[in-house]
mmCIF file with all atom_site columns, C-alpha atoms in Angstrom:
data_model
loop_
_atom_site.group_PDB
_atom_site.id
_atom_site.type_symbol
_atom_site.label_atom_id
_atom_site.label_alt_id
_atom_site.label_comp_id
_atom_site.label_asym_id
_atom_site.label_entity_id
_atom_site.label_seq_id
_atom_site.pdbx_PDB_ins_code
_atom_site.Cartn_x
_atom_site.Cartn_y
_atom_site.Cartn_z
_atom_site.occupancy
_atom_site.B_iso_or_equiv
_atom_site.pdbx_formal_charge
_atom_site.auth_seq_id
_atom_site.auth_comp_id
_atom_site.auth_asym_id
_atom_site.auth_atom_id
_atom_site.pdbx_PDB_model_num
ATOM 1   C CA . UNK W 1 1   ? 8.865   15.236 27.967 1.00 0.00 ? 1   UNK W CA 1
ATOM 2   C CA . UNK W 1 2   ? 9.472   14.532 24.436 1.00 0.00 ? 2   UNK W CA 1
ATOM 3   C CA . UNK W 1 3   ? 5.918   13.712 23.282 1.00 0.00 ? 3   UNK W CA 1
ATOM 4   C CA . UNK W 1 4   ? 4.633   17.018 24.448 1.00 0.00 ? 4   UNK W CA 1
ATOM 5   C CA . UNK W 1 5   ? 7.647   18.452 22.714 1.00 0.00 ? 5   UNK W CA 1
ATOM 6   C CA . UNK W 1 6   ? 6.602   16.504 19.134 1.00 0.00 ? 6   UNK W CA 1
ATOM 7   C CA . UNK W 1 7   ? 2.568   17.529 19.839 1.00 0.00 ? 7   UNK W CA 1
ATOM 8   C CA . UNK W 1 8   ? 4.023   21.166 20.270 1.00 0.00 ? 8   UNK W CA 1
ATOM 9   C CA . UNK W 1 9   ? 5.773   20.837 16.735 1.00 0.00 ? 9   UNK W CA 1
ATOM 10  C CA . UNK W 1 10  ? 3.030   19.259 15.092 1.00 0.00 ? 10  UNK W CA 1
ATOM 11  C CA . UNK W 1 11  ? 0.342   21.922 16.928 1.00 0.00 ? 11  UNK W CA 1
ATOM 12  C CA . UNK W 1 12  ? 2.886   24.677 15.499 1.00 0.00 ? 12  UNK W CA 1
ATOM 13  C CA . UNK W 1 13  ? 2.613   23.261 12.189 1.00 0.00 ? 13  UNK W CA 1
ATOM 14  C CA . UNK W 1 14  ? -1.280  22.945 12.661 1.00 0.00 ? 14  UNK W CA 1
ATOM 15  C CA . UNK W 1 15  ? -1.205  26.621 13.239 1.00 0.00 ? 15  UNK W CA 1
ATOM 16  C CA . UNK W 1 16  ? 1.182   27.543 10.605 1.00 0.00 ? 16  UNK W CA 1
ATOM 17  C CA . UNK W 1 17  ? -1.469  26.091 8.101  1.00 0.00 ? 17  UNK W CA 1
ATOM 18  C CA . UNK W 1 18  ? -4.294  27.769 9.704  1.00 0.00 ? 18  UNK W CA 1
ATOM 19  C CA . UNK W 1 19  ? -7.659  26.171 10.091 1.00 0.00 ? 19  UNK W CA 1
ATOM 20  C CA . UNK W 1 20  ? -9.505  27.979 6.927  1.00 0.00 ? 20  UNK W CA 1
ATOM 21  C CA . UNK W 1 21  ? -6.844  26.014 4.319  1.00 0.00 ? 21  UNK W CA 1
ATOM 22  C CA . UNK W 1 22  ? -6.956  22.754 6.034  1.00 0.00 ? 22  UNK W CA 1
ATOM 23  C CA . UNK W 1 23  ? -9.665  21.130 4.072  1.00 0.00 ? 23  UNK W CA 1
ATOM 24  C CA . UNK W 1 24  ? -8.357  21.828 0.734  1.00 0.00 ? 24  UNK W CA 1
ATOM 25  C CA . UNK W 1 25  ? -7.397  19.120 -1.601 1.00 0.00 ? 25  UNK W CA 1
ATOM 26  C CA . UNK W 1 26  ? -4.078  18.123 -2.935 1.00 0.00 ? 26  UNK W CA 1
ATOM 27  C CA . UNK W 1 27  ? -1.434  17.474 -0.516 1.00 0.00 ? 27  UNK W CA 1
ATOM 28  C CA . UNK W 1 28  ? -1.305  14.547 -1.043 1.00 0.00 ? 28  UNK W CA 1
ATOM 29  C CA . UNK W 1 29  ? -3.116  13.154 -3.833 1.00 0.00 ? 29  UNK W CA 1
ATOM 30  C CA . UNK W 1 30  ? -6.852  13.733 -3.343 1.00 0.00 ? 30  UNK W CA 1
ATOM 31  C CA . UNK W 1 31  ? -6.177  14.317 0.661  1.00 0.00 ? 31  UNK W CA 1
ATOM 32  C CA . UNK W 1 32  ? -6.469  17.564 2.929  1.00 0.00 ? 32  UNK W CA 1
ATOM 33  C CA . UNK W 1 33  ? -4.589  18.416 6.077  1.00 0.00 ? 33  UNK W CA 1
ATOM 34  C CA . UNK W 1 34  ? -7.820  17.484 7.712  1.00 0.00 ? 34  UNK W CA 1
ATOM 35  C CA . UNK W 1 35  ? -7.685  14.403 6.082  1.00 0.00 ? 35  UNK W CA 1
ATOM 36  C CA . UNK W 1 36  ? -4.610  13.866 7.200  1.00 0.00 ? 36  UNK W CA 1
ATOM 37  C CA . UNK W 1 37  ? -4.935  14.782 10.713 1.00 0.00 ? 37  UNK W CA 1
ATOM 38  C CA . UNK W 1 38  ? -7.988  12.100 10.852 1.00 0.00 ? 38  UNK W CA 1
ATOM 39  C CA . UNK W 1 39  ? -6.019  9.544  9.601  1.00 0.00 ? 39  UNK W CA 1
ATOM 40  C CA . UNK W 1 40  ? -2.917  9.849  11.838 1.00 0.00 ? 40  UNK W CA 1
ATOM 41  C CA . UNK W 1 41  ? -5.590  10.146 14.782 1.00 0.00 ? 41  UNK W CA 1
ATOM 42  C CA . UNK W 1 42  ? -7.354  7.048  13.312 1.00 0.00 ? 42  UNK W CA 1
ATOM 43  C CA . UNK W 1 43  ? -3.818  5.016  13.547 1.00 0.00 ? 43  UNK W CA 1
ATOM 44  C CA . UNK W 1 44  ? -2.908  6.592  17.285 1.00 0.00 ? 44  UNK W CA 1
ATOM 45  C CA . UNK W 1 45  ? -6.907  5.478  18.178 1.00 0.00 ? 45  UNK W CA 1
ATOM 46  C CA . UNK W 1 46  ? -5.647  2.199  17.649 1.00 0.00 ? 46  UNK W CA 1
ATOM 47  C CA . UNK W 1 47  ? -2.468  2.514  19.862 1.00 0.00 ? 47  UNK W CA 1
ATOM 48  C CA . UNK W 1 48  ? -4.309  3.982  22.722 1.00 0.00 ? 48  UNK W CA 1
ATOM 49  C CA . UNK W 1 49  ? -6.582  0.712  23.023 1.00 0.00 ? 49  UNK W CA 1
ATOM 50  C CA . UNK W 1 50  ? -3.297  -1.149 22.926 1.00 0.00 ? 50  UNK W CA 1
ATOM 51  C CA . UNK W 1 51  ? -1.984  1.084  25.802 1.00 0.00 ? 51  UNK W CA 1
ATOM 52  C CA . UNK W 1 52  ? -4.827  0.823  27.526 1.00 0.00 ? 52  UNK W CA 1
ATOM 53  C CA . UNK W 1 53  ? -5.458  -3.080 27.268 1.00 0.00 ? 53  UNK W CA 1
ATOM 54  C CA . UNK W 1 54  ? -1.707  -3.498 28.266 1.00 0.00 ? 54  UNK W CA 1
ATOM 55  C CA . UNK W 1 55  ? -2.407  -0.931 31.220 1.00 0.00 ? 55  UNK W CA 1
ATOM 56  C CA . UNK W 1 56  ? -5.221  -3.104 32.299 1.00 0.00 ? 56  UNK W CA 1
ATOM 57  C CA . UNK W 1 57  ? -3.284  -6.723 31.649 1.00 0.00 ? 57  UNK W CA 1
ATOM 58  C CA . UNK W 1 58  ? -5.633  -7.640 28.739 1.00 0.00 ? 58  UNK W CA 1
ATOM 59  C CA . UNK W 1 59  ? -4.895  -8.802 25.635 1.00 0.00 ? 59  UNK W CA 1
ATOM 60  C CA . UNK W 1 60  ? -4.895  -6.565 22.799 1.00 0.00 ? 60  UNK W CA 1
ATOM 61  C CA . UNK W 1 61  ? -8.425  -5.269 21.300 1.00 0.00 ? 61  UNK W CA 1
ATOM 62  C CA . UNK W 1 62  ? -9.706  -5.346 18.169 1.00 0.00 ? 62  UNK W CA 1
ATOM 63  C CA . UNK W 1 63  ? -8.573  -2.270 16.144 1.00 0.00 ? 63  UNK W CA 1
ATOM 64  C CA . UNK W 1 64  ? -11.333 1.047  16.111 1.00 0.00 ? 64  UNK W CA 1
ATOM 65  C CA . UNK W 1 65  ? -11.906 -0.460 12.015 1.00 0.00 ? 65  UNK W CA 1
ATOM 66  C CA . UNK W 1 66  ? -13.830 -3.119 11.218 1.00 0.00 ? 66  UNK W CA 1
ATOM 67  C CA . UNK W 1 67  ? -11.670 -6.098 11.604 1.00 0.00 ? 67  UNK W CA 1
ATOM 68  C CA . UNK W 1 68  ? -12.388 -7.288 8.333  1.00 0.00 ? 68  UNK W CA 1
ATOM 69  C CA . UNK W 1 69  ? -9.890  -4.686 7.356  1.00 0.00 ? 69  UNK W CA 1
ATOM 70  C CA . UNK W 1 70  ? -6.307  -5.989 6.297  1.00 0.00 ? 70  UNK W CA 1
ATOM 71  C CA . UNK W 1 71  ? -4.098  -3.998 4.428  1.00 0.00 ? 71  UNK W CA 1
ATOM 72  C CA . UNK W 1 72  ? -3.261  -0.450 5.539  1.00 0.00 ? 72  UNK W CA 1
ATOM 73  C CA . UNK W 1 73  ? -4.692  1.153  2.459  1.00 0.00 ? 73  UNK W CA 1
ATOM 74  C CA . UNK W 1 74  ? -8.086  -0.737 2.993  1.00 0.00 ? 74  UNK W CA 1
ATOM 75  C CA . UNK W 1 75  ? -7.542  0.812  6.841  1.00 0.00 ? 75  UNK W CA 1
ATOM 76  C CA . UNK W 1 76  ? -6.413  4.605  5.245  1.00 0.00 ? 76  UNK W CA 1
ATOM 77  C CA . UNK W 1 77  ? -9.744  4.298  2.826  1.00 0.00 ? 77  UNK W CA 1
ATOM 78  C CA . UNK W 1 78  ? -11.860 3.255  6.055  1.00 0.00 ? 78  UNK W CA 1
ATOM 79  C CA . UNK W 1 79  ? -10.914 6.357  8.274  1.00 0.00 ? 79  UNK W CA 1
ATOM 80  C CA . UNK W 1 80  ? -10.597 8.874  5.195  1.00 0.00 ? 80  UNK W CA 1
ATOM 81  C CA . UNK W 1 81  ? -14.525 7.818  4.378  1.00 0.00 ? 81  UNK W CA 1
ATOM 82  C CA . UNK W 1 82  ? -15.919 7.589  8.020  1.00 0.00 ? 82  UNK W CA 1
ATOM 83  C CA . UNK W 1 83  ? -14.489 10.963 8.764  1.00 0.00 ? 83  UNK W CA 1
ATOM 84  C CA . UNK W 1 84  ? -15.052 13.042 5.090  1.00 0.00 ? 84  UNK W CA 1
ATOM 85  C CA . UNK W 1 85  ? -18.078 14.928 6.893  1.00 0.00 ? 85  UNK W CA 1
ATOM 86  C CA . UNK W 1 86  ? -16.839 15.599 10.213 1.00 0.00 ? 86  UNK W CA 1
ATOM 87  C CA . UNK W 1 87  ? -15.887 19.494 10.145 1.00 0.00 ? 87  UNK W CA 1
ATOM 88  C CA . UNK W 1 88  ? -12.290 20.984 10.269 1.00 0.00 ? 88  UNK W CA 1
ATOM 89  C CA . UNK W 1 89  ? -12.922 21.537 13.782 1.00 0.00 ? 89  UNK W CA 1
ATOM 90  C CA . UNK W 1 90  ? -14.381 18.328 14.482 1.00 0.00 ? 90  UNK W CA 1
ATOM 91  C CA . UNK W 1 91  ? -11.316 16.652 13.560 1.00 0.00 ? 91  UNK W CA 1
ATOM 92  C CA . UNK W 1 92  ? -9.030  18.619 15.309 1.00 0.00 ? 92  UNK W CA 1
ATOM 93  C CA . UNK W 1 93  ? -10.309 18.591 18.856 1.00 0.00 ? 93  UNK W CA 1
ATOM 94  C CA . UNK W 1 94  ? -10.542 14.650 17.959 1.00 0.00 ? 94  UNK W CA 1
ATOM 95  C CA . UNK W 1 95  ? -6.779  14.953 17.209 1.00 0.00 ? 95  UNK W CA 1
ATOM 96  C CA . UNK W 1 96  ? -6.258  16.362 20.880 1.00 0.00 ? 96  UNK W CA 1
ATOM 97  C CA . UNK W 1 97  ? -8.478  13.959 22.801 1.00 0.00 ? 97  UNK W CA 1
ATOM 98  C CA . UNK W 1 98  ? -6.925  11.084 21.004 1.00 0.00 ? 98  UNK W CA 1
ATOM 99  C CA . UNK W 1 99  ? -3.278  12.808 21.939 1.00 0.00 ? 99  UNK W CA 1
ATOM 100 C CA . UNK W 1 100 ? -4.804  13.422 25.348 1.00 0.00 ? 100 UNK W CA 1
ATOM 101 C CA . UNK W 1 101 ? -5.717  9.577  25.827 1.00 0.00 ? 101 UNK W CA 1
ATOM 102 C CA . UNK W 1 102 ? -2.307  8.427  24.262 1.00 0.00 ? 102 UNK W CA 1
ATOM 103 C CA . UNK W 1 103 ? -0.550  10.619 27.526 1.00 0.00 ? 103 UNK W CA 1
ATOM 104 C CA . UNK W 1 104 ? -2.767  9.589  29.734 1.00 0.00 ? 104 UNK W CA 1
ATOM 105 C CA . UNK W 1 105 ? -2.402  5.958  28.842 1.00 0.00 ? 105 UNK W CA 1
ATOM 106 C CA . UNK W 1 106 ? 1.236   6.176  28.203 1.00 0.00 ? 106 UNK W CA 1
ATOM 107 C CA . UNK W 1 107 ? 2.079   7.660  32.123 1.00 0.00 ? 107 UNK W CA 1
ATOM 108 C CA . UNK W 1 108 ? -0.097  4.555  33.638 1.00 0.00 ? 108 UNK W CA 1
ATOM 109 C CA . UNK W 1 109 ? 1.906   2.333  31.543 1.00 0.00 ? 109 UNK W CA 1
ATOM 110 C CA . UNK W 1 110 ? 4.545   0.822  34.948 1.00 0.00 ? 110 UNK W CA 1
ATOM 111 C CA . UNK W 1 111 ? 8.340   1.710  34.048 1.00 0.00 ? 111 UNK W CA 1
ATOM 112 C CA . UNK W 1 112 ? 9.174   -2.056 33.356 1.00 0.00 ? 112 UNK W CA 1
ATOM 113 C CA . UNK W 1 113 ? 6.340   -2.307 30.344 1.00 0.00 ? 113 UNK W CA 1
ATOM 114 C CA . UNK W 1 114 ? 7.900   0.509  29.364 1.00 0.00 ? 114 UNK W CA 1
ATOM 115 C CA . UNK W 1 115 ? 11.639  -0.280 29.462 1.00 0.00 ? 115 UNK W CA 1
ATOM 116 C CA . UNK W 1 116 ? 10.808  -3.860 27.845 1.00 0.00 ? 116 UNK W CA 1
ATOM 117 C CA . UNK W 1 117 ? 7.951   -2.319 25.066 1.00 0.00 ? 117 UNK W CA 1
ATOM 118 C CA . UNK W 1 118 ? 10.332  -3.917 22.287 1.00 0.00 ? 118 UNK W CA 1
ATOM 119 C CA . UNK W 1 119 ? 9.250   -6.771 23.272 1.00 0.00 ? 119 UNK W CA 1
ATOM 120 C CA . UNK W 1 120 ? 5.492   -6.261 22.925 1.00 0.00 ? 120 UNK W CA 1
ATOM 121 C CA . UNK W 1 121 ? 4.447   -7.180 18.788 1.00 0.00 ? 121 UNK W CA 1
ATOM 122 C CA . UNK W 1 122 ? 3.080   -4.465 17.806 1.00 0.00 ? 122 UNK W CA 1
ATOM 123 C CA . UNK W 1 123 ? 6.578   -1.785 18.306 1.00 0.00 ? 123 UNK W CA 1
ATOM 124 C CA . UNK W 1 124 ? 8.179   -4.517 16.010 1.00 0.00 ? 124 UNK W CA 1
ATOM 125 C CA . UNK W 1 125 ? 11.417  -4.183 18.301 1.00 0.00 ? 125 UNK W CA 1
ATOM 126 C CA . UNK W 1 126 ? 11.407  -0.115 18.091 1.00 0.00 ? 126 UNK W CA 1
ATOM 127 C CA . UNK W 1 127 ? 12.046  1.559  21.377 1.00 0.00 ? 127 UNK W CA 1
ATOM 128 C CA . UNK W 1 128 ? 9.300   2.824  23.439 1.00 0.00 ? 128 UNK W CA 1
ATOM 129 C CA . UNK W 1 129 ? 9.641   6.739  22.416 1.00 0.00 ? 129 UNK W CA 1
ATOM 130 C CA . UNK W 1 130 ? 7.903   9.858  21.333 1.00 0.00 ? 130 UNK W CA 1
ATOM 131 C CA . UNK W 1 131 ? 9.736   9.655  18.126 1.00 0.00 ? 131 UNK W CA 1
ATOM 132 C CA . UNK W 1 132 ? 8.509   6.833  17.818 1.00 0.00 ? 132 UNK W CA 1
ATOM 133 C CA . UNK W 1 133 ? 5.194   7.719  18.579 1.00 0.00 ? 133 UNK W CA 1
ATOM 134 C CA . UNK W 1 134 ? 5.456   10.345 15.594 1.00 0.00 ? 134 UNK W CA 1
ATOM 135 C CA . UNK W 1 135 ? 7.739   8.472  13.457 1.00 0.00 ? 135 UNK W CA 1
ATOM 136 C CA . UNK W 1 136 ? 5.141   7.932  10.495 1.00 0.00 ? 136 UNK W CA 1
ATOM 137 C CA . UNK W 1 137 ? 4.181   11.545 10.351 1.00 0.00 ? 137 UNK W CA 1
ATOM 138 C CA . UNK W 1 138 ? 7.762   12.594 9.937  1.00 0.00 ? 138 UNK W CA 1
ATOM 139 C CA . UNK W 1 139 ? 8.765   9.992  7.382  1.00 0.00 ? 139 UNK W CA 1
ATOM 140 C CA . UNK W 1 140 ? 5.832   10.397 5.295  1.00 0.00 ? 140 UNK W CA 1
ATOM 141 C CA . UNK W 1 141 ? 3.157   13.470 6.132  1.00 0.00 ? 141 UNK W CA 1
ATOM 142 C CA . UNK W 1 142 ? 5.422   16.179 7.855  1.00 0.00 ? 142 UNK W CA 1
ATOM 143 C CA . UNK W 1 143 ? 7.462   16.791 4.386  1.00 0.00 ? 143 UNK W CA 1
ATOM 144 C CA . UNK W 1 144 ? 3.925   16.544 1.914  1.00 0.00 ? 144 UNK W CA 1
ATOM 145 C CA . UNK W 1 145 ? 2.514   18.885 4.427  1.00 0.00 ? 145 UNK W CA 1
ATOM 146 C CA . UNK W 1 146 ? 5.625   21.635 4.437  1.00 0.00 ? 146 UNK W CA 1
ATOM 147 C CA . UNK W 1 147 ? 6.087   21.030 0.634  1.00 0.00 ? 147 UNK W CA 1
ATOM 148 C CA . UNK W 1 148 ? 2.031   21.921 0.022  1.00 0.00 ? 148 UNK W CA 1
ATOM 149 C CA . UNK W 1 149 ? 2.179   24.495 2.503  1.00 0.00 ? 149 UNK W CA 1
ATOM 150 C CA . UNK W 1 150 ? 5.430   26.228 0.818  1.00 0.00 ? 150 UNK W CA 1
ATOM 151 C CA . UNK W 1 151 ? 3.730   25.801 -2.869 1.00 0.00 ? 151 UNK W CA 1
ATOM 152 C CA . UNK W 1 152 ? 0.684   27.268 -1.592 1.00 0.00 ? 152 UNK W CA 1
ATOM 153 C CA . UNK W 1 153 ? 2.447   30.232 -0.001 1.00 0.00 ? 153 UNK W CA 1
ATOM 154 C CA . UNK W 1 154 ? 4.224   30.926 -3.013 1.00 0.00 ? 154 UNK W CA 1
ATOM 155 C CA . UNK W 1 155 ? 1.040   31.230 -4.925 1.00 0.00 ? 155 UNK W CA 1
ATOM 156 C CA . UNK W 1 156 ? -0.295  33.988 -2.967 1.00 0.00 ? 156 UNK W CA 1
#
């Protein structure tokens, strides 16, 4: 389906950068790809619970942050400090598990949560759709992490 297609392009992309350069600085500002990686998988942490709390008829749980937590910078600062030691590979097979969970809780979603997910707050009206799923990273990460890659590629 399409979300295996979009974790295929983003794995390919993964590989393309190669594990050994992924905890450089500077991609964007101060941040690595691993830094990046842990905060995309810190954001789809938070949309698995809601999957999974919809799945299961509850209401929506607290978010994996403290809760205390408002803004989505104070969020971005709280994932990029509680994951700054965990190793390249740590991050990455967190990446997949999280990816893992977000399939697993998307097929046990029925079809009519799915067909009416505009409706639920959180997809603010957006459809229920892998793109959607990895909107964010292709707005604003997938073109800082091609444009580093490309600069750093040149270099060599």
């Amino acid at each position: 389906n399409g979300l295996h297609a979009e974790y295929q392009q983003w794995q390919a992309l993964l590989d393309e950068i190669g594990s050994a350069r992924m905890d450089q600085p500077g991609v964007t500002g101060d941040w690595s790809i691993k830094d990046i990686v842990a905060h995309i998988t810190g954001w789809r942490r938070r949309t698995v619970g809601r999957l999974q709390a919809l799945q299961r008829g509850e209401p929506e749980p607290p978010p994996p942050w403290p809760v205390h937590l408002q803004t989505d910078d104070e969020v971005n600062a709280w994932i990029y400090q509680s994951r700054q030691a965990y190793s390249v590979q740590a991050i990455l097979d967190e990446s997949a598990q999280v990816f893992q969970a977000l399939i697993s809780a998307i097929e046990g979603l029925p079809e009519d949560v799915i067909a009416n997910a505009h409706r639920l707050p959180w997809m603010a009206g957006h459809p229920f759709n892998a793109a959607e799923f990895f909107a964010h990273f292709h707005e604003e990460h997938e073109p800082e992490m091609r444009a580093w890659l490309a600069r750093l590629e040149k270099a060599e």
